[in-house]
PDB file of N, CA and C in Angstrom:
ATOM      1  N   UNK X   1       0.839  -1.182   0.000  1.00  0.00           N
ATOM      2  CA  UNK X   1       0.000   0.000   0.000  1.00  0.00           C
ATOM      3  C   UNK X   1       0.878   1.237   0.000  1.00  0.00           C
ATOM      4  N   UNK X   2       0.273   2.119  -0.801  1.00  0.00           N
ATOM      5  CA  UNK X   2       1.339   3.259  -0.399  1.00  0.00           C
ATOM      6  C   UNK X   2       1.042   4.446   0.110  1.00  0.00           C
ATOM      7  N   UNK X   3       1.843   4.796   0.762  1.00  0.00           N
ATOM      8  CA  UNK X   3       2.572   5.870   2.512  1.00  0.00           C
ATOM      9  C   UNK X   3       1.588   6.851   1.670  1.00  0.00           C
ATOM     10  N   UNK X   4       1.588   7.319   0.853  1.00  0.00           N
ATOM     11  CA  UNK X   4       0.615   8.801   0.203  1.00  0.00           C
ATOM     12  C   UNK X   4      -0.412   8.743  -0.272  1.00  0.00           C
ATOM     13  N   UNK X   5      -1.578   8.895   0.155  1.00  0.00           N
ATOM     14  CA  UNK X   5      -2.663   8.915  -0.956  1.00  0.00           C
ATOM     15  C   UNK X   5      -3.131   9.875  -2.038  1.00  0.00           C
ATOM     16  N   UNK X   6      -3.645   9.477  -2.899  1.00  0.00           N
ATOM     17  CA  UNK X   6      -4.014  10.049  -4.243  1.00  0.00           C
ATOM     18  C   UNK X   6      -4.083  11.463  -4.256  1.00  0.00           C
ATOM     19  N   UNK X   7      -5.311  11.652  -3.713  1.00  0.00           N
ATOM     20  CA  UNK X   7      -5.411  12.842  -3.185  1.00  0.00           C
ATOM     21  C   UNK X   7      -3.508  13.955  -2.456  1.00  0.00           C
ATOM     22  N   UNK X   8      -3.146  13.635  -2.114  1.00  0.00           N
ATOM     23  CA  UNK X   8      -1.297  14.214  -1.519  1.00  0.00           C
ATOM     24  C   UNK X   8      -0.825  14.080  -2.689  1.00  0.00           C
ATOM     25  N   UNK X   9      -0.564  13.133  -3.189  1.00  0.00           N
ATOM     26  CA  UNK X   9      -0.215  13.186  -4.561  1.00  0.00           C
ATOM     27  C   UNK X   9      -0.082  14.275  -6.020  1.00  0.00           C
ATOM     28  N   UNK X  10      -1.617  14.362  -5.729  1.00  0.00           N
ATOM     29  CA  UNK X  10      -2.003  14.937  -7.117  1.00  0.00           C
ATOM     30  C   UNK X  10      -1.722  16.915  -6.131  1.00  0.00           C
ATOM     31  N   UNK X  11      -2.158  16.900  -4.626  1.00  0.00           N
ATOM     32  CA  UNK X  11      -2.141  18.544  -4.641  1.00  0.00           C
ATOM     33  C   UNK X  11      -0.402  18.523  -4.939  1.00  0.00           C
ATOM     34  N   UNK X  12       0.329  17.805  -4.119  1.00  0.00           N
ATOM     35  CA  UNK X  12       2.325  17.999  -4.493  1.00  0.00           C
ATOM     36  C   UNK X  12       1.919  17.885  -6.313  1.00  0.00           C
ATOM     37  N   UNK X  13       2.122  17.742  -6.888  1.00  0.00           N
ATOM     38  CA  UNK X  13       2.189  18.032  -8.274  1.00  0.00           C
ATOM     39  C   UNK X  13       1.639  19.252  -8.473  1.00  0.00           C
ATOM     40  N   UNK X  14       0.490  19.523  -8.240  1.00  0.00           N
ATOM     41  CA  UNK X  14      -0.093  20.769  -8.465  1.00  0.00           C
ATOM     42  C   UNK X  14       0.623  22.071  -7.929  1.00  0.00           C
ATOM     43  N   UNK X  15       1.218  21.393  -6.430  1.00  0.00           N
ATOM     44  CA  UNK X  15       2.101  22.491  -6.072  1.00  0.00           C
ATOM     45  C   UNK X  15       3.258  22.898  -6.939  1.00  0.00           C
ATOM     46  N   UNK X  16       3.866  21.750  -7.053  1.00  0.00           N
ATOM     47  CA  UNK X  16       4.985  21.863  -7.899  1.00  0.00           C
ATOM     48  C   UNK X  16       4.967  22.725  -9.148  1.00  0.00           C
ATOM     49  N   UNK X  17       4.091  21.918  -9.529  1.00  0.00           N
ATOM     50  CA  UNK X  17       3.621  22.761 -11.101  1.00  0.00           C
ATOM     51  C   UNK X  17       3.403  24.049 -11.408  1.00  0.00           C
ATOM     52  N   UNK X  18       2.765  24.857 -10.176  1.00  0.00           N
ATOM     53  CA  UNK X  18       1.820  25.738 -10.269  1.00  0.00           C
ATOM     54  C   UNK X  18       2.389  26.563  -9.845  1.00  0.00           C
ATOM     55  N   UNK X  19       3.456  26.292  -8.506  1.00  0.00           N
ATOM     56  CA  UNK X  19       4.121  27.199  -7.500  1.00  0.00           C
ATOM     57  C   UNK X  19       5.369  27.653  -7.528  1.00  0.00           C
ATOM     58  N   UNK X  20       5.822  26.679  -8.895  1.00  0.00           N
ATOM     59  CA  UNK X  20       7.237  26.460  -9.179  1.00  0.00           C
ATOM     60  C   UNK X  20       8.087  26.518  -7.753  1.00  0.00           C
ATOM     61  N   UNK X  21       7.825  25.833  -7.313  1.00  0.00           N
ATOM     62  CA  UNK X  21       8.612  25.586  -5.822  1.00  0.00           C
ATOM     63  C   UNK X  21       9.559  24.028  -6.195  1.00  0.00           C
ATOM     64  N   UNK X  22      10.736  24.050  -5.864  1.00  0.00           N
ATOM     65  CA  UNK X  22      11.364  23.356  -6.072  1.00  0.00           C
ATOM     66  C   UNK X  22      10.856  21.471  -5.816  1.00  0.00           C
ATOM     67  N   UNK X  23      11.486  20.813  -6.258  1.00  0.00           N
ATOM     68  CA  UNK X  23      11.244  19.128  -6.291  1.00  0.00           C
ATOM     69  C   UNK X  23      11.292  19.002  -4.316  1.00  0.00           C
ATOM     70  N   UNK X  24      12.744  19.118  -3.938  1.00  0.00           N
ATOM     71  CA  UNK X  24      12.980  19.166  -2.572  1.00  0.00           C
ATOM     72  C   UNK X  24      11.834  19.898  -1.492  1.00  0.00           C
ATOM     73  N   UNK X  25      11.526  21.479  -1.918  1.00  0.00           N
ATOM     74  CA  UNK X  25      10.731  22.277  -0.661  1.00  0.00           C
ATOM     75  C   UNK X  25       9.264  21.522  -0.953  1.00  0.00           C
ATOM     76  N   UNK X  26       8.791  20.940  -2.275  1.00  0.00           N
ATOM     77  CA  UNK X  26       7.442  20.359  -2.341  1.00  0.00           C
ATOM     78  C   UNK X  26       7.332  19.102  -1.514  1.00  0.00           C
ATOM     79  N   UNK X  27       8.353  18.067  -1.525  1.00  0.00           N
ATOM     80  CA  UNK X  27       8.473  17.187  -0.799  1.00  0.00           C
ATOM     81  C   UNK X  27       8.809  17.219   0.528  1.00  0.00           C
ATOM     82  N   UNK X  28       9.131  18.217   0.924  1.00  0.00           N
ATOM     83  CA  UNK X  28       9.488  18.557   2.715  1.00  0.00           C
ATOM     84  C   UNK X  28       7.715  19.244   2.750  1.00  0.00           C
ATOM     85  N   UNK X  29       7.403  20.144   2.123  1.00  0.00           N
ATOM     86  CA  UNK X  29       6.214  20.460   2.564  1.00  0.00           C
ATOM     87  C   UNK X  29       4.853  19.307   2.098  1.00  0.00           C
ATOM     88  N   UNK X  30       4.869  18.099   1.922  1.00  0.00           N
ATOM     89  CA  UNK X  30       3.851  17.400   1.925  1.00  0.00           C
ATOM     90  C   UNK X  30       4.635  15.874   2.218  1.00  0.00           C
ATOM     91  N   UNK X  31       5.608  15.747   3.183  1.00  0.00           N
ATOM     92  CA  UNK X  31       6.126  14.857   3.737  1.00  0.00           C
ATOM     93  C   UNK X  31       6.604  13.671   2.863  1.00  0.00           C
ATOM     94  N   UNK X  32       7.017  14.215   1.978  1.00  0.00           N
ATOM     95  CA  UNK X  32       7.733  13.004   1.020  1.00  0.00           C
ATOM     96  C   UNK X  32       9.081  12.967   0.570  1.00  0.00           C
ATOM     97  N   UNK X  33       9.442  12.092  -0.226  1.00  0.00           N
ATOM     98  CA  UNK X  33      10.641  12.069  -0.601  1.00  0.00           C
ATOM     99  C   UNK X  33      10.951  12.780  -1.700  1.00  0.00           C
ATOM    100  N   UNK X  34      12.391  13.675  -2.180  1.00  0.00           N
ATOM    101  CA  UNK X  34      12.117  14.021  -3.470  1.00  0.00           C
ATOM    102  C   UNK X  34      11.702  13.273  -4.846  1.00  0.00           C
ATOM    103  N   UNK X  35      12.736  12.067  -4.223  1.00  0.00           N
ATOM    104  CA  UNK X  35      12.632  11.295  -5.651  1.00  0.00           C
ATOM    105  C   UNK X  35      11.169  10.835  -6.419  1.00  0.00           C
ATOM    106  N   UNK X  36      10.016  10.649  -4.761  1.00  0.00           N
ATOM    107  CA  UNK X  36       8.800  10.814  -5.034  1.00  0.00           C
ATOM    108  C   UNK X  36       7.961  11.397  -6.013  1.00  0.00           C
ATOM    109  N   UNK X  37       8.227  12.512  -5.606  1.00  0.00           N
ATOM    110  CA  UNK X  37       7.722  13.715  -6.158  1.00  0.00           C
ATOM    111  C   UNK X  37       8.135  13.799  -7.362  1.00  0.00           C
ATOM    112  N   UNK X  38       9.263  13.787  -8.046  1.00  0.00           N
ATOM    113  CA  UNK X  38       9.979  13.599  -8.917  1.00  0.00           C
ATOM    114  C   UNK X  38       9.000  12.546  -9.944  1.00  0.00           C
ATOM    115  N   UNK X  39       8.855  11.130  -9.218  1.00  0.00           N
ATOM    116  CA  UNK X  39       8.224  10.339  -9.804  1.00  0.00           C
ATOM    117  C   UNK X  39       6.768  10.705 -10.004  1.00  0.00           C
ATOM    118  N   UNK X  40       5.845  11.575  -9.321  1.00  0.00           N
ATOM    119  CA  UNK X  40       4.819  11.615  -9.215  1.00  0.00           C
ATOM    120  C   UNK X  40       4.629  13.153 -10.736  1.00  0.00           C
ATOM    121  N   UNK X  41       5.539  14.208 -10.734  1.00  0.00           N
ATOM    122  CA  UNK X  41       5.480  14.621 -11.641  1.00  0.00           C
ATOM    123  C   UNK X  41       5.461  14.462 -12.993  1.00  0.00           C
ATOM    124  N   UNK X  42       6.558  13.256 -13.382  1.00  0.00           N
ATOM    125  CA  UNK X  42       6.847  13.024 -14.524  1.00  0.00           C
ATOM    126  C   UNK X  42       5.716  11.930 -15.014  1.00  0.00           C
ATOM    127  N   UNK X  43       5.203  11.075 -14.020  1.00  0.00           N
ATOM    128  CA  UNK X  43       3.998  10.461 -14.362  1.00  0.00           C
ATOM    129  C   UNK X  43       2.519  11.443 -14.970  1.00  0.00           C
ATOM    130  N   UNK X  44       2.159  12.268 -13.881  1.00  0.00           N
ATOM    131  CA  UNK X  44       1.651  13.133 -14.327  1.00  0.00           C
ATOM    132  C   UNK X  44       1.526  13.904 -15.759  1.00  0.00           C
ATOM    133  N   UNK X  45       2.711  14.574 -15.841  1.00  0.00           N
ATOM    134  CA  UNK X  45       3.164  15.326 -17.426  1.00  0.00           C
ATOM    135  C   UNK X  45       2.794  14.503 -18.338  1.00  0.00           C
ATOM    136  N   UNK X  46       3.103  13.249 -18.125  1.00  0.00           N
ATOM    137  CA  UNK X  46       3.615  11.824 -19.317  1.00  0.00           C
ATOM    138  C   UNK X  46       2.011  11.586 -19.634  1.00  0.00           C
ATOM    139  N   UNK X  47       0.917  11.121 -18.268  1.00  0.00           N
ATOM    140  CA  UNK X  47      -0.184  10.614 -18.729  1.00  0.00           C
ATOM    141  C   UNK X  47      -1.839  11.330 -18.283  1.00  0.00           C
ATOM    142  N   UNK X  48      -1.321  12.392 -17.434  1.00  0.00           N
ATOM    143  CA  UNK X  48      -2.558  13.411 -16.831  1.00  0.00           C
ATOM    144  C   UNK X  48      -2.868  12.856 -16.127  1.00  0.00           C
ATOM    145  N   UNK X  49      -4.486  12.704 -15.799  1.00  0.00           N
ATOM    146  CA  UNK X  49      -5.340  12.200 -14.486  1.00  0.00           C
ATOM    147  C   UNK X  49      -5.707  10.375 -14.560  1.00  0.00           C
ATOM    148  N   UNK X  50      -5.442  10.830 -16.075  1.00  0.00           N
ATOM    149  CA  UNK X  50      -5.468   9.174 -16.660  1.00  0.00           C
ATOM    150  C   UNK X  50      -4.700   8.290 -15.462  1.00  0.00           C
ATOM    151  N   UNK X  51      -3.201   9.041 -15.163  1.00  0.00           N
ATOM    152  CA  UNK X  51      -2.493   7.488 -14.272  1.00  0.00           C
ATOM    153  C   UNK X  51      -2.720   7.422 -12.873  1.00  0.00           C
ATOM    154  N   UNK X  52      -3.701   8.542 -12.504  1.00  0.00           N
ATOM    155  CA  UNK X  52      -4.001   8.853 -11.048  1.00  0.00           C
ATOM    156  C   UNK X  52      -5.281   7.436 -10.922  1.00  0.00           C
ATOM    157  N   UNK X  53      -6.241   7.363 -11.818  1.00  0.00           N
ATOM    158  CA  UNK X  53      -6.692   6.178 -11.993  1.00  0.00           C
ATOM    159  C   UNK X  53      -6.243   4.562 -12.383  1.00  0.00           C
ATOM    160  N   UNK X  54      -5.587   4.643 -12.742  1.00  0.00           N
ATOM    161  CA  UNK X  54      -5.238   3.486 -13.666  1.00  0.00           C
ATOM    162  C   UNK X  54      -4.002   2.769 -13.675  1.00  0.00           C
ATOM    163  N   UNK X  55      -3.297   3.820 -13.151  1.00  0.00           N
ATOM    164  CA  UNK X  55      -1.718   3.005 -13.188  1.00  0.00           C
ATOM    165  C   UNK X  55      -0.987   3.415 -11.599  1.00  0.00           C
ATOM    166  N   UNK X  56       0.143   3.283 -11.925  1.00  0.00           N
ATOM    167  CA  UNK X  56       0.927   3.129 -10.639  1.00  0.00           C
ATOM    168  C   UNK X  56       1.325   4.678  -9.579  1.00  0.00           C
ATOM    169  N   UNK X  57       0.447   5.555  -9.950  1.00  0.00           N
ATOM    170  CA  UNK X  57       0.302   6.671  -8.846  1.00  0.00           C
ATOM    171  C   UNK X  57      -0.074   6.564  -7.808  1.00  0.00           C
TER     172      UNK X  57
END
């Protein structure tokens, strides 16, 4: 199961995206790892809301 749910997920991306706040300060401010976040962006970009359903987000 994983430590973040969907919902944490998708607002850290949004932060990221939106706030242009760095990979690191998004992941200290929603308790994750960078590399996370990292992963959770590039999924995002790559497939939209599509992989928040369907795949490994």
């Amino acid at each position: 199961m994983s430590k973040h749910t969907l919902e944490t997920k998708l607002k850290a991306v949004d932060f990221y995206i939106n706030k242009q706040y760095s990979y690191k300060e998004t992941a200290e401010l929603y308790g994750a790892n960078t590399s996370d976040v990292i992963q959770w962006v590039a999924l995002f970009k790559k497939h939209g809301l599509l992989i928040a359903y369907f795949g490994p987000f």
